[in-house]
CSV table of C-alpha atoms in Angstrom, one decimal:
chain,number,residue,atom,x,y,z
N,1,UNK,CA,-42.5,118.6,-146.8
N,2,UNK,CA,-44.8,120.2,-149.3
N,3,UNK,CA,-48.4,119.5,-149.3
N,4,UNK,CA,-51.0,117.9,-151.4
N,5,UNK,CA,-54.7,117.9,-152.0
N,6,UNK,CA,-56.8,114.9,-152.6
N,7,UNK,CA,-60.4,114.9,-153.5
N,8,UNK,CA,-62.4,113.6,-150.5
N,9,UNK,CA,-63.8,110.9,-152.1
N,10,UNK,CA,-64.4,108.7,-155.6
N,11,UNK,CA,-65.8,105.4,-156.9
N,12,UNK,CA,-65.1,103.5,-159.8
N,13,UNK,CA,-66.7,100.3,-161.2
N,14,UNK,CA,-65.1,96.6,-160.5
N,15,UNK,CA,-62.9,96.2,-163.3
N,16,UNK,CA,-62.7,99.5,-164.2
N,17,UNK,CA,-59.4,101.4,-164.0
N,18,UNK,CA,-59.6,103.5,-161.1
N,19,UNK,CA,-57.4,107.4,-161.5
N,20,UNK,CA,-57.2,108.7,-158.0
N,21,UNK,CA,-55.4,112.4,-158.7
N,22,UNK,CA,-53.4,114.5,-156.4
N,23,UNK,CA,-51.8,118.3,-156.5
N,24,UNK,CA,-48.9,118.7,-154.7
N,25,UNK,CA,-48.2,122.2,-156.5
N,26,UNK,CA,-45.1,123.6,-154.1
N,27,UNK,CA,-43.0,120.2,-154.5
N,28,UNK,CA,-39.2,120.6,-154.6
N,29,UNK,CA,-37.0,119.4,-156.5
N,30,UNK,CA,-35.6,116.8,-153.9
N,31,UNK,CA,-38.6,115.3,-152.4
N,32,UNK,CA,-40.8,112.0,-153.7
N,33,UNK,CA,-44.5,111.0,-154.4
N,34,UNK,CA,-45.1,108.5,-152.2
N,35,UNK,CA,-48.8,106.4,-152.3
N,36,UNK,CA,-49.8,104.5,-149.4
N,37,UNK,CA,-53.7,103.3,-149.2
N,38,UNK,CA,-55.6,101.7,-145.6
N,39,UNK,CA,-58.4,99.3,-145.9
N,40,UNK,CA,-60.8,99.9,-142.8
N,41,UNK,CA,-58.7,100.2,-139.6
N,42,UNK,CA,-55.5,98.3,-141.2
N,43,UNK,CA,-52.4,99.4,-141.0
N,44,UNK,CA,-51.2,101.7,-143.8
N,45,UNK,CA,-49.8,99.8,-146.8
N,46,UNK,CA,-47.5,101.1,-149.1
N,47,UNK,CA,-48.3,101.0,-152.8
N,48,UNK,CA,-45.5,102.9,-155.1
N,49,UNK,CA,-43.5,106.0,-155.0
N,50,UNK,CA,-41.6,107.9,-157.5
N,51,UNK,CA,-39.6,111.2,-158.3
N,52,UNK,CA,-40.3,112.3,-161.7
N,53,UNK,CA,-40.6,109.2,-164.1
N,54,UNK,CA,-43.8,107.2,-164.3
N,55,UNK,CA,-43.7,104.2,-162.5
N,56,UNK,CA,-45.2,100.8,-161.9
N,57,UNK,CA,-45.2,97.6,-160.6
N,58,UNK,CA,-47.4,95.0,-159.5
N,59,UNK,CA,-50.1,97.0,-157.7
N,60,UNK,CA,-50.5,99.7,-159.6
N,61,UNK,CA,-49.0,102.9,-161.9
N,62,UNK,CA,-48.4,106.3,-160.7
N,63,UNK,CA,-48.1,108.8,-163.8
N,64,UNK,CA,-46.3,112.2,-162.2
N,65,UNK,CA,-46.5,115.3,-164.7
N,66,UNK,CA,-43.2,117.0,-166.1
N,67,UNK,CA,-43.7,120.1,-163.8
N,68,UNK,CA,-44.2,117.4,-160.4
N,69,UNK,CA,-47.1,119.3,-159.4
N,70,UNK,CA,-49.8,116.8,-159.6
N,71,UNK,CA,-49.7,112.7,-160.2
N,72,UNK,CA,-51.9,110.4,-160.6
N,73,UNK,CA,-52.3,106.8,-158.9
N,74,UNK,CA,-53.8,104.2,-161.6
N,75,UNK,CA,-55.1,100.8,-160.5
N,76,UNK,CA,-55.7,99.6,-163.8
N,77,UNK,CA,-58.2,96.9,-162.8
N,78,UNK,CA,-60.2,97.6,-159.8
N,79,UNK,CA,-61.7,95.0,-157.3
N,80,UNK,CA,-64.1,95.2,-154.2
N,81,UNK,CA,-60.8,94.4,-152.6
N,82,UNK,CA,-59.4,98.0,-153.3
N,83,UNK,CA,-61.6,99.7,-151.5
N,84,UNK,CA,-59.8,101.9,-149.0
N,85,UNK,CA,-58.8,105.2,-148.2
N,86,UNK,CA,-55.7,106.5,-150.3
N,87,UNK,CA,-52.8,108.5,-149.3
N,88,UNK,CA,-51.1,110.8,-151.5
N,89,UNK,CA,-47.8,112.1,-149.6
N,90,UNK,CA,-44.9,114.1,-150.6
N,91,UNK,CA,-41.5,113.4,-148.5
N,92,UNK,CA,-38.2,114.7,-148.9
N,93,UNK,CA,-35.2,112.4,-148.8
N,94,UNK,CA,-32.4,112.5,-145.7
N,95,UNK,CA,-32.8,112.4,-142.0
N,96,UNK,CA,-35.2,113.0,-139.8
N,97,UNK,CA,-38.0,113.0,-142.8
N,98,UNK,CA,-41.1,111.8,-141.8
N,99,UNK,CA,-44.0,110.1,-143.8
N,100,UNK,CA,-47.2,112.5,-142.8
N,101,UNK,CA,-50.6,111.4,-144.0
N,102,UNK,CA,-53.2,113.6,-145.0
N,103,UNK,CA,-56.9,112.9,-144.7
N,104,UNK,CA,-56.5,110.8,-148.1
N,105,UNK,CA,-59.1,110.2,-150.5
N,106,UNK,CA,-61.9,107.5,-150.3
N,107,UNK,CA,-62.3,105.2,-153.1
N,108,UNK,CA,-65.1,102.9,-153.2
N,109,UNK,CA,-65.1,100.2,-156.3
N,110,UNK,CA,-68.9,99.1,-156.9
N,111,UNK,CA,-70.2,96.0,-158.1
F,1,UNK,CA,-49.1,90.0,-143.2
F,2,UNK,CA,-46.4,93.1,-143.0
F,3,UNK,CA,-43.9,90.9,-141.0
F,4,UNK,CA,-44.7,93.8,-138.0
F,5,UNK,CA,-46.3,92.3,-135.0
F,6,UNK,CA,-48.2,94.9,-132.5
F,7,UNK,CA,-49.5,93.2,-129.2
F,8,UNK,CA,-51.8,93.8,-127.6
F,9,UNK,CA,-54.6,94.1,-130.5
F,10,UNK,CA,-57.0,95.6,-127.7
F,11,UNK,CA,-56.4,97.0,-124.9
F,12,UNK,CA,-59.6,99.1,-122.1
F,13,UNK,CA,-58.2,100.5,-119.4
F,14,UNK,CA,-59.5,103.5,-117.4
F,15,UNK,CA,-58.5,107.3,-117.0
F,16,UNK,CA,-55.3,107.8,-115.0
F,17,UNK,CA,-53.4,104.7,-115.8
F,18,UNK,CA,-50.4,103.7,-117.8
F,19,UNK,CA,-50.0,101.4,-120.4
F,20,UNK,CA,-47.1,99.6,-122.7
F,21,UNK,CA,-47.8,99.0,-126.4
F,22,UNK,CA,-44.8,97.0,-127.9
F,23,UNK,CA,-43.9,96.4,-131.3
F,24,UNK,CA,-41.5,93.6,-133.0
F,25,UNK,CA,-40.9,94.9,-136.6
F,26,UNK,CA,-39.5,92.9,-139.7
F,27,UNK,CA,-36.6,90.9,-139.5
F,28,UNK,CA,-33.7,92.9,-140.0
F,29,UNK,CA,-35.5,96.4,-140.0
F,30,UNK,CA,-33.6,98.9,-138.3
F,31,UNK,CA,-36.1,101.5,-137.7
F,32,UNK,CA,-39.4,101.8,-136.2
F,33,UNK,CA,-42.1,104.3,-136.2
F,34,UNK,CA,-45.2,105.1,-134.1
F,35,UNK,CA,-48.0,106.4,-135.6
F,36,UNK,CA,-51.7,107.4,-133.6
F,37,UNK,CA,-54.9,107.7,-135.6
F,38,UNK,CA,-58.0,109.3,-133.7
F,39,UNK,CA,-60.9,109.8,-135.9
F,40,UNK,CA,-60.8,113.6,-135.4
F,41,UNK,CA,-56.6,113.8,-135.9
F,42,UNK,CA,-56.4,111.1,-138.5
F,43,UNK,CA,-52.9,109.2,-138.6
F,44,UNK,CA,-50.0,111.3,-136.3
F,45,UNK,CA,-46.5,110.6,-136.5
F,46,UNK,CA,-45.4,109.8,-133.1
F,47,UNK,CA,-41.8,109.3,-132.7
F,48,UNK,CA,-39.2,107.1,-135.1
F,49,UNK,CA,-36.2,104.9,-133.3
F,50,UNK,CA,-33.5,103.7,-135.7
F,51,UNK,CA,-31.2,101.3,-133.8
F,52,UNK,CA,-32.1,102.2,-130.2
F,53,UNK,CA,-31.3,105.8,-130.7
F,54,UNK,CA,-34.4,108.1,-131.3
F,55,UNK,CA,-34.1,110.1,-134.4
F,56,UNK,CA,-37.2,112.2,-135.2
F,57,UNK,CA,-40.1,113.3,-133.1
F,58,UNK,CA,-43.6,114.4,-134.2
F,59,UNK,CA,-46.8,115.4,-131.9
F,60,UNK,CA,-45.9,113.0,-129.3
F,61,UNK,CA,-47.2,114.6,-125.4
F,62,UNK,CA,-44.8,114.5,-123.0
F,63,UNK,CA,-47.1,111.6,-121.3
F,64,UNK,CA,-46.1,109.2,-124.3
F,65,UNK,CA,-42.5,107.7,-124.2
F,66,UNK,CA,-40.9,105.1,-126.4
F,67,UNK,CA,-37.4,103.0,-126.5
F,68,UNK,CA,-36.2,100.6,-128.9
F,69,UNK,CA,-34.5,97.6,-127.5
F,70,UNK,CA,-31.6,95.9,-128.3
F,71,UNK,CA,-33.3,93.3,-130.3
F,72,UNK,CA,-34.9,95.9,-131.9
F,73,UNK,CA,-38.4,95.4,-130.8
F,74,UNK,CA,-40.0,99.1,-129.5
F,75,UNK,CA,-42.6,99.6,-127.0
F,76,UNK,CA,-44.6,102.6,-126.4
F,77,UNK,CA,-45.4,103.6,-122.6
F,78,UNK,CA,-48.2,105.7,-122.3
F,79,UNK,CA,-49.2,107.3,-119.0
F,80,UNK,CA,-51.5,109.5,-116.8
F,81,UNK,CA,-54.6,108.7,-119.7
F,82,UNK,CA,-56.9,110.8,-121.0
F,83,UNK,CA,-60.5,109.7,-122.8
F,84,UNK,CA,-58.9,111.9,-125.7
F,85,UNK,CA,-55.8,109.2,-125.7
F,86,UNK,CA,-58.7,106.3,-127.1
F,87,UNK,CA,-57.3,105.8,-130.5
F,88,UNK,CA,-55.7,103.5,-132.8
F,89,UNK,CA,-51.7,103.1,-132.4
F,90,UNK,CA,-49.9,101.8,-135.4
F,91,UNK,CA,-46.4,100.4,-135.2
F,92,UNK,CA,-44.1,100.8,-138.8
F,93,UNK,CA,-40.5,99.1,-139.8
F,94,UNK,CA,-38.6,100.5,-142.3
F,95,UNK,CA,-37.5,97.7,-144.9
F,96,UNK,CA,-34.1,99.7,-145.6
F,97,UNK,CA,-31.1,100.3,-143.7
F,98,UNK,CA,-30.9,103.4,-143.4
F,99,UNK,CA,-33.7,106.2,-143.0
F,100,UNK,CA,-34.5,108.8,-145.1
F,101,UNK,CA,-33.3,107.1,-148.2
F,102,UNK,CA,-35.0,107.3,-151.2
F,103,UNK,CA,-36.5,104.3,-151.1
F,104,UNK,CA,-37.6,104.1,-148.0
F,105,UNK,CA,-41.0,102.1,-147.5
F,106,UNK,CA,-42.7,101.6,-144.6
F,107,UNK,CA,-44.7,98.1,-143.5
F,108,UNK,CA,-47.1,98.8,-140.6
F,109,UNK,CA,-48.5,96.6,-138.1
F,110,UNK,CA,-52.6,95.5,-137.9
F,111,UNK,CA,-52.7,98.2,-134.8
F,112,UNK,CA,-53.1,98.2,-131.0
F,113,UNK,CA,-56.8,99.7,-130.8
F,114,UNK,CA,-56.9,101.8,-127.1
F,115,UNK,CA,-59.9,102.8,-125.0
F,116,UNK,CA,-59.7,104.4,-122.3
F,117,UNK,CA,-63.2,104.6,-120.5
């Protein structure tokens, strides 16, 4: 599964949108952008995932660019609630494909 | 709530010994992952299970072993502890039928938190 590289950390205003970015520059054609995020010592939870078309639903948006090498997670009105460390993984389709998490990026939404 | 129960949510025990982590995913999820996060390794992929059968492996020592059940709850058996084996072990449930699809989403348990002293 190809790679990606997340900042280490970011903060964003309550209310604000927050745009947590991610490269994955040697994607393939066959594998997804998958976002997962984990609030202090919770399980992982899964947010949205996608292949090439934007997507969204009722968490948040993730905006992928035409060549797939980078995307961006949008949570278009952050909370104190959202603060959390955020995965950005890239996972091929078909068997034995596993989901493996990177050290994510930090995202703390201030008052 | 995921709908994936881990039990125990603590567990101390001391170097040498063994102990079982079990896992009861969704209703109706086929497969189950295990997943270990140390604060050093962050989170590992273990070993996955889909319908009793294992059917990927990860960076799981040959102390660890796992088996899915026939009612499809998993438990994880790990033996001969280390102080390095203190971490957190997370239990997932796919919420499609079959893995690798692509829409294949994980829903992960609160955790089984391990310390071995």
């Amino acid at each position: 599964d190809a790679k990606t590289t997340q900042p280490t950390s970011m903060d964003c205003a309550e209310g604000r949108a927050a745009n947590l970015p991610c490269n994955h520059s040697t994607i393939s054609g066959n594998e997804y952008v998958y976002w997962y995020r984990q609030i202090h010592s919770q399980g992982p939870q899964y947010i949205i995932h996608g292949l090439k078309n934007n997507e969204t639903n009722e968490m948040a948006s993730l905006i992928i660019t035409e060549d797939r090498k980078s995307s961006t997670l949008i949570l278009p009105h952050a909370t104190l609630r959202d603060t959390a460390v955020y995965y950005c993984i890239v996972r091929r389709t078909g068997a034995n494909s596993k989901l493996t998490f990177g050290k994510g990026i930090t995202l703390s939404v201030r008052p | 709530d995921s709908g994936v129960t881990q039990t125990p949510k603590h567990l101390i025990t001391a170097t040498g010994q063994r102990v079982t982590l079990r896992c009861s995913p969704r209703s109706g999820d086929l497969s189950v992952y295990w997943y270990q996060q140390s604060l050093d390794q962050g989170l590992q992929f273990l070993i996955q299970y889909y319908n009793g059968e294992e059917r990927a492996k990860g960076n799981i020592l040959e102390r660890f072993s796992a088996q899915q059940f026939p009612d499809l709850h998993s438990e994880l058996n790990l033996s001969s502890l280390e102080l390095g084996d203190s971490a957190l072990y997370f239990c997932a449930s796919s919420g499609t039928p079959e893995f690798g699809t692509t829409n294949e989403k994980l829903f992960f348990g609160s955790g089984t938190q391990l310390s071995v002293l």
